Amino acid sequence: MAKVDSKYTPGTINNGIIPWTRSLARLLLFVPILASACKSSPVSNNGPRILQAGAPGQASRSLAPQEIRSIVQPTYHQADVDFMKGMIHHHNQALEMSSLISDRTASSELDDLGRRITISQEDEIAFMERWLADRGEVNPEEHMGHGSEHMPGMQMPGMLTPEEMSSLRNSNDEMFDRLFLEGMIKHHRGALIMVATLFNTSGAGLEPDIFQFAYHVDSDQYIEIERMLSMLEARR
Amino acid sequence: MTRSGYYKQLMRSSLSAILFAVTAITLAFPGNLQGQQNDPRRTIDARVGLAPGLHDAEEAISNLELISTTAKGPGFSPDLETETPYTGGYTNSDLAFKDNYSIVGNYQGFQVYNVEDPNNPTLQVSLVCPGGQGDVSVYGDLLFMSVQERRARLDCGTQGVADSISSERFRGVRIFDISDIRNPEQIAAVQTCRGSHTHTVVNDPQDDQNVYVYVSGTSSVRPSEELAGCSGLSPEEDPNTSYFRIEVIQVPLANPETARVVNAPRLFMDQESGDISGLHQGGDFGPGTQSSRQTNQCHDITVYPELGLAAGACSGNGILLDITDVVNPVRIDEVTDPGFAYWHSATFSNDGSKVIFTDEWGGGGAPRCRDTDPLEWGADAIFEVVGRKLLFAGYYKLTAPQTELENCVAHNGSIIPVPGRDIKVQAWYQGGLSVFDFTDPANAVEIAYFDRGPVYSEEMVSGGYWSTYWYNGHIYGAEIARGFDVFKLVPSEHLTQNEIDAAALIRMDEFNAQLQPKIEWPTDVVVARAYLDQLMRNNSIRADRAVAVSTALDRVGNATQSADMTTAATDLREVAGALEADSREPLPSGQDSDRLRMRSLAESIRNLASSLLQ
């Protein structure tokens, strides 16, 4: 698998509210399966062993049944939550910028680009919203409506200022194309900074799902930047 | 249909096709497109409308029998006291085989099943060593595992790595000693700049002292403070960038703990300009076409050492490599495809004349087999290898539409070694598995399938087959969410018992789908009968000749005395000669390709005759 799953299922549930209630009935169906699996756990010589591997050159160590319960996945970090909230806000501005394209450009190439950005960022926003909801984290945008201007105080790296958004909104044709490309390149570079910041934060970006999500944002936007740079070059 | 025919068909869906011009990065796709539902190539069969469930989903099966299904063990499946049954991170991934054991990779480590009785696989050991994807390969007493995640630790601990830069972090290829398969031990861990998303074990027929590993890293580049020499800059900023390359690890068999990276070939270099980013730059191929990703990585490489060739599925390109010098692979051809988003994996036909490349459109976490999704996108593209060049021949995609709740796209598979035919079994995530014949690469046809309903009824959660591979007579499937399945083929109008038995004659001591061995069938009556069945199915053999062949083959089994054997051998040679003569005349079916098959039958009959006289 090369990409993030579009449905996140949490690695750890701290308060256990959301998925529990939704699938309690279903959950009960599977308890017997786990119970029977535990019964055949590593005790006898012929039964399955559960080993914890060691560092290179070190022996593996047999895990007792109660230790198996301690096999956890890394929990998420406050920086992960902040990253997701910030990225939703950041993505919403990209959607707002892309929504301006069709009325202001004559370029089908730019139109295509905008459509792609819209589809991918809407998908990623849906993923991030589920990620937050599954952890009982509040997504501030949901209460304020989408759109960067609802959160004037929150300026993520690379986001256009209200003045820049206004210039973009009030331009047309070649001027719009150029402002859009310059703005979106700046905007995407900001996303790369956000990923780099996440990965530079101790304890952050460890949970498997956020790792995969963040690195795909990184590689995808890197490629889009390259593409937009060549489009911009062709307009000079 | 020709390539341009396919293309025109794609283009005929016109306006809606333009909407398809999404980037390869897109995770999901709006299901509002018209015109694809009525594609006559779609099959509306028992796979449509299956009821959901994790372990109780409705199933549809054709020409296969599911002989066992084994849920994942504790520690490798959600802990239901604290997690939901759909909790991620316990993903089953790729499969490898050694003797009677099947090794199932997992984001948490790997699990080893004894499959001596495939009706009743028994879990031997679960080794905890997280880091994803956990793709596994075996070579003798060594097991290799791919690791890419930032949580992964050198010591295999489950607690993650707290510091953003840490000597405790491990991303790369781990090596385990599995000489005692119930007690695997990590003996080496080779760090790489982008980690290892997948890897490929490569043996060098000229070198019995070492084995090699090609590393495909696809994720973010590590800071140089953590691993010296790593660089996430663009080629313009830094010619030593960690993008645009693979790594080659040398593993000395006498001292595998000294394994190290010995080369990082720039496979995508433009030979004339020396630009290391010389292949696809990212983007589409005109209106209505798919957008392929930039080629700055390989996702997976399949090697065929006996042919000195490898096929690389490298993001925006499929590439053909000359690997006669294993440490220094050389690109000899490259292709793009207007339907491909992300070149994902490759499989050679046994004779090396064809390569199937897969396209993981949507990345594996998205539904891409809906009735609105084009049959040329997220599909297999089958190429012929002609004069060491790749020539497009046709597409193959699961034709039974899947739901929005099922992640589905082309994924991993392997050859089923039926003599005289090219057959592959392939995983399609929640699309199930599909067995298809690509002997005619422009007209691949499905001959067997298995499918379950969605894992979960309310939302799409990740599930389905990561890999389905043939090994020593059975099909094994690693199911992401549900566990480990074993199938056997059931005879049908598409495949006879003789063909199945001939495939089961091929026994291996180990198997990795990315390291393709050259298969040669032993001298056996059932091989000849498999060819005979094929000629009869195609109506390419005279009825009286078919009877004569069958009668002569019957005598082989009945011959116990040496006199009987001499008589049987004489009969066999006579009928072989007659077949050779027939193969020079027009065949009843008019199928010229069956002349070769008829000669293969004659040859296998002559070999049988010789074996009787020994």
Short mmCIF file of C-alpha atoms in Angstrom, two decimals, chain B residues 72-426:
data_model
loop_
_atom_site.label_atom_id
_atom_site.label_comp_id
_atom_site.label_asym_id
_atom_site.label_seq_id
_atom_site.Cartn_x
_atom_site.Cartn_y
_atom_site.Cartn_z
CA LYS B 72 -4.55 -12.80 12.86
CA GLY B 73 -3.06 -13.70 16.22
CA PRO B 74 -2.96 -11.61 19.41
CA GLY B 75 -0.62 -8.64 19.25
CA PHE B 76 -1.20 -8.50 15.48
CA SER B 77 -4.88 -7.65 15.62
CA PRO B 78 -6.76 -4.99 17.56
CA ASP B 79 -7.05 -5.50 21.29
CA LEU B 80 -10.82 -5.45 21.57
CA GLU B 81 -10.76 -4.28 25.16
CA THR B 82 -9.24 -0.98 24.14
CA GLU B 83 -9.63 -0.81 20.36
CA THR B 84 -12.29 -1.32 17.74
CA PRO B 85 -12.16 -4.32 15.39
CA TYR B 86 -11.25 -1.85 12.63
CA THR B 87 -8.29 -0.22 14.30
CA GLY B 88 -5.50 0.43 11.82
CA GLY B 89 -1.81 -0.28 12.21
CA TYR B 90 -2.22 -4.07 12.32
CA THR B 91 -2.10 -4.33 8.56
CA ASN B 92 -1.08 -7.67 7.06
CA SER B 93 1.24 -6.94 4.15
CA ASP B 94 3.43 -9.02 1.84
CA LEU B 95 4.10 -12.78 1.87
CA ALA B 96 7.20 -14.93 1.51
CA PHE B 97 7.66 -18.69 1.66
CA LYS B 98 10.27 -21.11 2.93
CA ASP B 99 9.82 -24.89 2.97
CA ASN B 100 6.48 -25.57 4.64
CA TYR B 101 6.23 -22.10 6.08
CA SER B 102 4.41 -19.03 4.94
CA ILE B 103 5.65 -15.76 6.38
CA VAL B 104 3.10 -12.96 6.57
CA GLY B 105 4.46 -9.44 6.96
CA ASN B 106 2.58 -6.96 9.13
CA TYR B 107 3.02 -3.31 10.20
CA GLN B 108 3.73 -4.80 13.66
CA GLY B 109 6.35 -7.39 12.57
CA PHE B 110 5.71 -10.75 10.94
CA GLN B 111 3.92 -14.02 11.59
CA VAL B 112 5.01 -17.49 10.51
CA TYR B 113 2.46 -20.19 9.64
CA ASN B 114 3.21 -23.86 9.10
CA VAL B 115 1.28 -24.75 5.94
CA GLU B 116 2.30 -28.38 5.63
CA ASP B 117 -1.43 -29.04 5.84
CA PRO B 118 -2.87 -26.05 3.95
CA ASN B 119 -6.32 -27.00 5.21
CA ASN B 120 -5.12 -26.21 8.68
CA PRO B 121 -2.30 -23.66 8.84
CA THR B 122 -0.83 -23.38 12.31
CA LEU B 123 0.66 -20.17 13.61
CA GLN B 124 4.21 -20.91 14.75
CA VAL B 125 5.51 -17.56 15.85
CA SER B 126 4.55 -13.92 15.87
CA LEU B 127 7.61 -11.69 15.95
CA VAL B 128 6.97 -8.19 17.25
CA CYS B 129 9.11 -5.58 15.49
CA PRO B 130 6.99 -2.66 14.27
CA GLY B 131 7.76 -0.21 11.51
CA GLY B 132 5.70 -0.91 8.38
CA GLN B 133 5.25 -1.95 5.74
CA GLY B 134 6.89 -5.13 6.97
CA ASP B 135 7.24 -6.60 3.48
CA VAL B 136 9.23 -9.81 3.85
CA SER B 137 11.56 -11.93 1.70
CA VAL B 138 13.58 -15.03 2.45
CA TYR B 139 16.91 -16.28 1.19
CA GLY B 140 18.15 -19.47 2.81
CA ASP B 141 18.27 -18.85 6.55
CA LEU B 142 17.89 -15.10 6.14
CA LEU B 143 14.69 -13.08 6.27
CA PHE B 144 14.57 -9.47 5.08
CA MET B 145 11.97 -6.93 6.18
CA SER B 146 11.18 -3.42 4.90
CA VAL B 147 10.83 -0.61 7.45
CA GLN B 148 9.85 2.99 6.70
CA GLU B 149 7.96 4.56 9.59
CA ARG B 150 9.38 7.15 11.97
CA ARG B 151 8.23 5.18 15.01
CA ALA B 152 10.46 2.21 14.09
CA ARG B 153 13.29 1.42 16.47
CA LEU B 154 16.61 -0.32 15.92
CA ASP B 155 15.75 -2.56 18.91
CA CYS B 156 12.25 -3.38 17.58
CA GLY B 157 10.61 -1.75 20.61
CA THR B 158 6.98 -0.76 20.38
CA GLN B 159 7.26 2.55 22.22
CA GLY B 160 8.33 4.66 19.24
CA VAL B 161 11.24 7.10 19.07
CA ALA B 162 10.70 10.26 21.04
CA ASP B 163 13.43 12.46 19.59
CA SER B 164 13.05 13.94 16.14
CA ILE B 165 16.67 13.00 15.44
CA SER B 166 17.75 9.80 17.10
CA SER B 167 20.28 7.01 16.79
CA GLU B 168 17.54 4.69 18.09
CA ARG B 169 15.43 5.17 14.99
CA PHE B 170 15.56 2.57 12.25
CA ARG B 171 14.36 3.01 8.69
CA GLY B 172 15.74 0.60 6.11
CA VAL B 173 16.04 -3.18 5.73
CA ARG B 174 16.23 -5.50 8.73
CA ILE B 175 17.85 -8.91 8.42
CA PHE B 176 16.77 -11.82 10.62
CA ASP B 177 18.33 -15.24 11.10
CA ILE B 178 15.53 -17.78 10.66
CA SER B 179 17.61 -20.97 10.84
CA ASP B 180 15.33 -21.79 13.77
CA ILE B 181 12.10 -20.55 12.29
CA ARG B 182 10.35 -20.60 15.66
CA ASN B 183 12.99 -18.28 17.04
CA PRO B 184 13.91 -15.56 14.54
CA GLU B 185 16.62 -13.15 15.64
CA GLN B 186 17.55 -9.79 14.20
CA ILE B 187 21.19 -9.93 13.09
CA ALA B 188 21.57 -6.77 11.02
CA ALA B 189 19.73 -3.57 10.17
CA VAL B 190 20.83 -1.51 7.19
CA GLN B 191 19.74 2.13 7.44
CA THR B 192 18.69 4.04 4.31
CA CYS B 193 17.72 7.66 3.67
CA ARG B 194 14.09 7.11 2.66
CA GLY B 195 13.60 3.88 4.58
CA SER B 196 12.41 0.81 2.73
CA HIS B 197 8.86 0.74 1.38
CA THR B 198 9.59 -2.49 -0.48
CA HIS B 199 12.72 -4.43 -1.31
CA THR B 200 13.85 -7.10 -3.73
CA VAL B 201 16.27 -9.93 -2.97
CA VAL B 202 18.58 -10.55 -5.92
CA ASN B 203 20.93 -13.48 -6.24
CA ASP B 204 23.83 -13.19 -8.66
CA PRO B 205 24.27 -16.42 -10.65
CA GLN B 206 28.00 -15.53 -10.89
CA ASP B 207 28.48 -14.89 -7.18
CA ASP B 208 27.70 -17.49 -4.51
CA GLN B 209 29.37 -15.53 -1.72
CA ASN B 210 26.79 -12.74 -1.55
CA VAL B 211 23.15 -12.01 -1.98
CA TYR B 212 21.91 -8.51 -2.81
CA VAL B 213 18.89 -6.42 -1.91
CA TYR B 214 17.47 -3.61 -4.05
CA VAL B 215 15.82 -1.07 -1.75
CA SER B 216 12.84 0.98 -2.93
CA GLY B 217 12.30 3.90 -0.56
CA THR B 218 9.31 6.14 -1.18
CA SER B 219 8.83 8.22 1.94
CA SER B 220 10.39 11.37 3.34
CA VAL B 221 14.16 11.76 3.39
CA ARG B 222 15.81 11.67 6.83
CA PRO B 223 17.88 14.61 8.04
CA SER B 224 21.61 14.18 7.54
CA GLU B 225 22.02 14.70 11.28
CA GLU B 226 20.29 11.35 11.76
CA LEU B 227 21.87 9.48 8.87
CA ALA B 228 24.97 10.97 7.28
CA GLY B 229 24.76 11.73 3.59
CA CYS B 230 20.97 11.97 3.35
CA SER B 231 19.67 14.94 1.40
CA GLY B 232 16.08 15.94 0.72
CA LEU B 233 17.04 18.71 -1.68
CA SER B 234 16.18 18.82 -5.37
CA PRO B 235 18.75 17.64 -7.92
CA GLU B 236 19.36 21.27 -8.91
CA GLU B 237 20.19 22.17 -5.32
CA ASP B 238 22.15 19.03 -4.51
CA PRO B 239 23.42 16.51 -7.06
CA ASN B 240 23.75 14.03 -4.18
CA THR B 241 20.04 14.18 -3.34
CA SER B 242 18.54 11.02 -1.83
CA TYR B 243 15.70 11.22 -4.34
CA PHE B 244 16.03 9.70 -7.83
CA ARG B 245 17.78 6.51 -6.83
CA ILE B 246 17.50 3.07 -5.32
CA GLU B 247 20.01 1.50 -2.94
CA VAL B 248 21.82 -1.80 -3.40
CA ILE B 249 22.70 -3.73 -0.24
CA GLN B 250 25.37 -6.42 -0.38
CA VAL B 251 24.85 -9.26 2.12
CA PRO B 252 27.91 -11.51 2.53
CA LEU B 253 26.42 -14.95 3.18
CA ALA B 254 29.24 -15.94 5.52
CA ASN B 255 28.82 -12.72 7.55
CA PRO B 256 25.36 -11.35 6.92
CA GLU B 257 25.69 -9.06 9.93
CA THR B 258 28.17 -7.01 7.86
CA ALA B 259 25.55 -6.20 5.19
CA ARG B 260 25.89 -2.67 3.84
CA VAL B 261 24.83 -0.35 1.04
CA VAL B 262 27.33 -0.71 -1.79
CA ASN B 263 25.66 1.35 -4.50
CA ALA B 264 22.86 3.85 -5.08
CA PRO B 265 22.30 3.75 -8.82
CA ARG B 266 20.70 6.71 -10.59
CA LEU B 267 18.27 4.61 -12.60
CA PHE B 268 16.34 7.58 -13.98
CA MET B 269 19.28 9.47 -15.45
CA ASP B 270 19.07 10.92 -18.94
CA GLN B 271 22.10 9.35 -20.57
CA GLU B 272 22.75 12.30 -22.86
CA SER B 273 22.38 15.22 -20.50
CA GLY B 274 23.36 13.41 -17.31
CA ASP B 275 20.23 14.81 -15.61
CA ILE B 276 19.41 12.39 -12.79
CA SER B 277 15.72 13.30 -13.04
CA GLY B 278 15.60 12.21 -16.67
CA LEU B 279 12.26 10.35 -16.68
CA HIS B 280 8.62 11.38 -16.17
CA GLN B 281 8.38 14.78 -14.52
CA GLY B 282 4.85 14.31 -13.18
CA GLY B 283 1.63 15.26 -14.92
CA ASP B 284 -0.76 13.92 -17.51
CA PHE B 285 -0.45 13.02 -21.19
CA GLY B 286 -3.12 15.26 -22.69
CA PRO B 287 -6.86 15.74 -22.25
CA GLY B 288 -8.67 12.81 -20.67
CA THR B 289 -5.53 11.04 -19.56
CA GLN B 290 -4.37 10.09 -16.11
CA SER B 291 -1.74 12.12 -14.33
CA SER B 292 1.31 10.03 -13.43
CA ARG B 293 3.55 10.90 -10.53
CA GLN B 294 7.08 12.18 -10.92
CA THR B 295 9.66 9.41 -11.26
CA ASN B 296 11.92 10.10 -8.29
CA GLN B 297 11.60 6.61 -6.75
CA CYS B 298 10.85 3.00 -7.54
CA HIS B 299 7.93 1.53 -5.68
CA ASP B 300 8.89 -2.07 -6.38
CA ILE B 301 11.28 -4.01 -8.58
CA THR B 302 10.91 -7.60 -9.78
CA VAL B 303 14.10 -9.35 -10.83
CA TYR B 304 14.59 -12.38 -13.03
CA PRO B 305 18.27 -13.23 -12.54
CA GLU B 306 18.33 -16.15 -14.97
CA LEU B 307 17.38 -13.72 -17.74
CA GLY B 308 19.59 -10.94 -16.36
CA LEU B 309 16.55 -8.66 -16.36
CA ALA B 310 14.50 -6.68 -13.90
CA ALA B 311 11.25 -4.76 -14.29
CA GLY B 312 10.97 -1.65 -12.14
CA ALA B 313 7.65 -0.05 -11.27
CA CYS B 314 8.94 3.43 -10.60
CA SER B 315 6.23 5.97 -9.84
CA GLY B 316 5.76 7.65 -13.23
CA ASN B 317 7.45 5.01 -15.38
CA GLY B 318 7.83 1.32 -15.96
CA ILE B 319 11.47 0.53 -16.61
CA LEU B 320 13.41 -2.47 -17.85
CA LEU B 321 16.82 -3.10 -16.31
CA ASP B 322 19.79 -5.19 -17.32
CA ILE B 323 21.01 -6.73 -14.05
CA THR B 324 23.76 -8.99 -15.36
CA ASP B 325 26.01 -6.83 -13.18
CA VAL B 326 23.78 -7.05 -10.11
CA VAL B 327 25.45 -4.21 -8.20
CA ASN B 328 25.18 -1.89 -11.20
CA PRO B 329 21.77 -2.29 -12.80
CA VAL B 330 21.43 -0.45 -16.10
CA ARG B 331 18.18 0.92 -17.49
CA ILE B 332 17.57 -0.37 -21.00
CA ASP B 333 14.03 0.85 -21.63
CA GLU B 334 11.30 2.95 -20.07
CA VAL B 335 7.60 3.45 -20.74
CA THR B 336 4.77 5.65 -19.56
CA ASP B 337 1.06 4.91 -19.80
CA PRO B 338 -1.83 7.37 -20.23
CA GLY B 339 -3.95 5.37 -17.77
CA PHE B 340 -1.36 5.00 -15.02
CA ALA B 341 -1.25 7.12 -11.88
CA TYR B 342 1.46 5.27 -9.98
CA TRP B 343 3.59 2.41 -11.32
CA HIS B 344 3.47 -0.06 -8.47
CA SER B 345 4.76 -3.57 -9.19
CA ALA B 346 5.79 -5.92 -11.98
CA THR B 347 5.56 -9.60 -12.86
CA PHE B 348 7.31 -11.38 -15.75
CA SER B 349 5.79 -14.24 -17.66
CA ASN B 350 7.83 -17.37 -17.12
CA ASP B 351 9.56 -17.12 -20.49
CA GLY B 352 10.26 -13.43 -19.91
CA SER B 353 8.45 -12.39 -23.07
CA LYS B 354 5.84 -10.35 -21.18
CA VAL B 355 5.74 -8.04 -18.18
CA ILE B 356 2.62 -7.11 -16.26
CA PHE B 357 2.87 -3.75 -14.52
CA THR B 358 0.26 -2.69 -11.96
CA ASP B 359 -1.08 0.80 -11.33
CA GLU B 360 -1.90 1.64 -7.73
CA TRP B 361 -4.22 4.53 -8.55
CA GLY B 362 -5.43 6.05 -5.27
CA GLY B 363 -2.60 4.43 -3.35
CA GLY B 364 -4.46 1.34 -2.18
CA GLY B 365 -6.55 3.19 0.38
CA ALA B 366 -9.29 4.30 -1.98
CA PRO B 367 -12.16 2.65 -3.87
CA ARG B 368 -11.03 2.51 -7.50
CA CYS B 369 -13.05 -0.43 -8.84
CA ARG B 370 -16.44 1.26 -8.84
CA ASP B 371 -18.57 1.04 -11.95
CA THR B 372 -17.66 4.68 -12.59
CA ASP B 373 -13.91 4.03 -12.61
CA PRO B 374 -12.34 3.43 -16.02
CA LEU B 375 -11.14 -0.10 -16.74
CA GLU B 376 -7.84 1.30 -18.00
CA TRP B 377 -7.11 3.14 -14.73
CA GLY B 378 -5.89 1.37 -11.62
CA ALA B 379 -5.39 -1.65 -13.87
CA ASP B 380 -2.63 -3.95 -15.05
CA ALA B 381 -0.84 -2.92 -18.23
CA ILE B 382 0.62 -5.91 -20.05
CA PHE B 383 3.73 -5.34 -22.13
CA GLU B 384 5.61 -7.61 -24.49
CA VAL B 385 9.39 -7.65 -24.27
CA VAL B 386 10.65 -7.46 -27.84
CA GLY B 387 14.35 -6.93 -28.47
CA ARG B 388 14.77 -5.73 -24.86
CA LYS B 389 12.07 -3.10 -25.41
CA LEU B 390 8.66 -2.88 -23.74
CA LEU B 391 5.70 -2.83 -26.15
CA PHE B 392 2.20 -2.21 -24.80
CA ALA B 393 -0.26 -5.02 -25.53
CA GLY B 394 -3.33 -4.60 -23.32
CA TYR B 395 -4.94 -3.85 -19.98
CA TYR B 396 -6.49 -6.11 -17.39
CA LYS B 397 -8.68 -4.94 -14.56
CA LEU B 398 -11.17 -6.56 -12.24
CA THR B 399 -14.39 -6.21 -14.20
CA ALA B 400 -16.88 -6.87 -11.39
CA PRO B 401 -17.68 -3.46 -9.87
CA GLN B 402 -16.94 -2.92 -6.19
CA THR B 403 -18.53 -0.48 -3.76
CA GLU B 404 -17.49 2.85 -2.23
CA LEU B 405 -16.84 0.93 0.99
CA GLU B 406 -14.07 -1.18 -0.54
CA ASN B 407 -10.52 -0.01 -1.19
CA CYS B 408 -9.68 -1.65 -4.49
CA VAL B 409 -7.00 -1.33 -7.15
CA ALA B 410 -4.43 -3.58 -8.85
CA HIS B 411 -2.00 -5.05 -6.32
CA ASN B 412 0.44 -7.93 -5.83
CA GLY B 413 0.34 -11.32 -7.50
CA SER B 414 2.41 -14.11 -8.96
CA ILE B 415 2.52 -16.56 -11.84
CA ILE B 416 0.66 -19.87 -11.61
CA PRO B 417 3.00 -22.24 -13.46
CA VAL B 418 0.64 -23.96 -15.88
CA PRO B 419 2.79 -25.16 -18.81
CA GLY B 420 1.82 -23.64 -22.15
CA ARG B 421 -0.09 -20.73 -20.65
CA ASP B 422 0.59 -17.45 -18.87
CA ILE B 423 -1.64 -17.30 -15.79
CA LYS B 424 -1.45 -14.96 -12.83
CA VAL B 425 -3.21 -14.80 -9.49
CA GLN B 426 -3.54 -11.23 -8.26
#
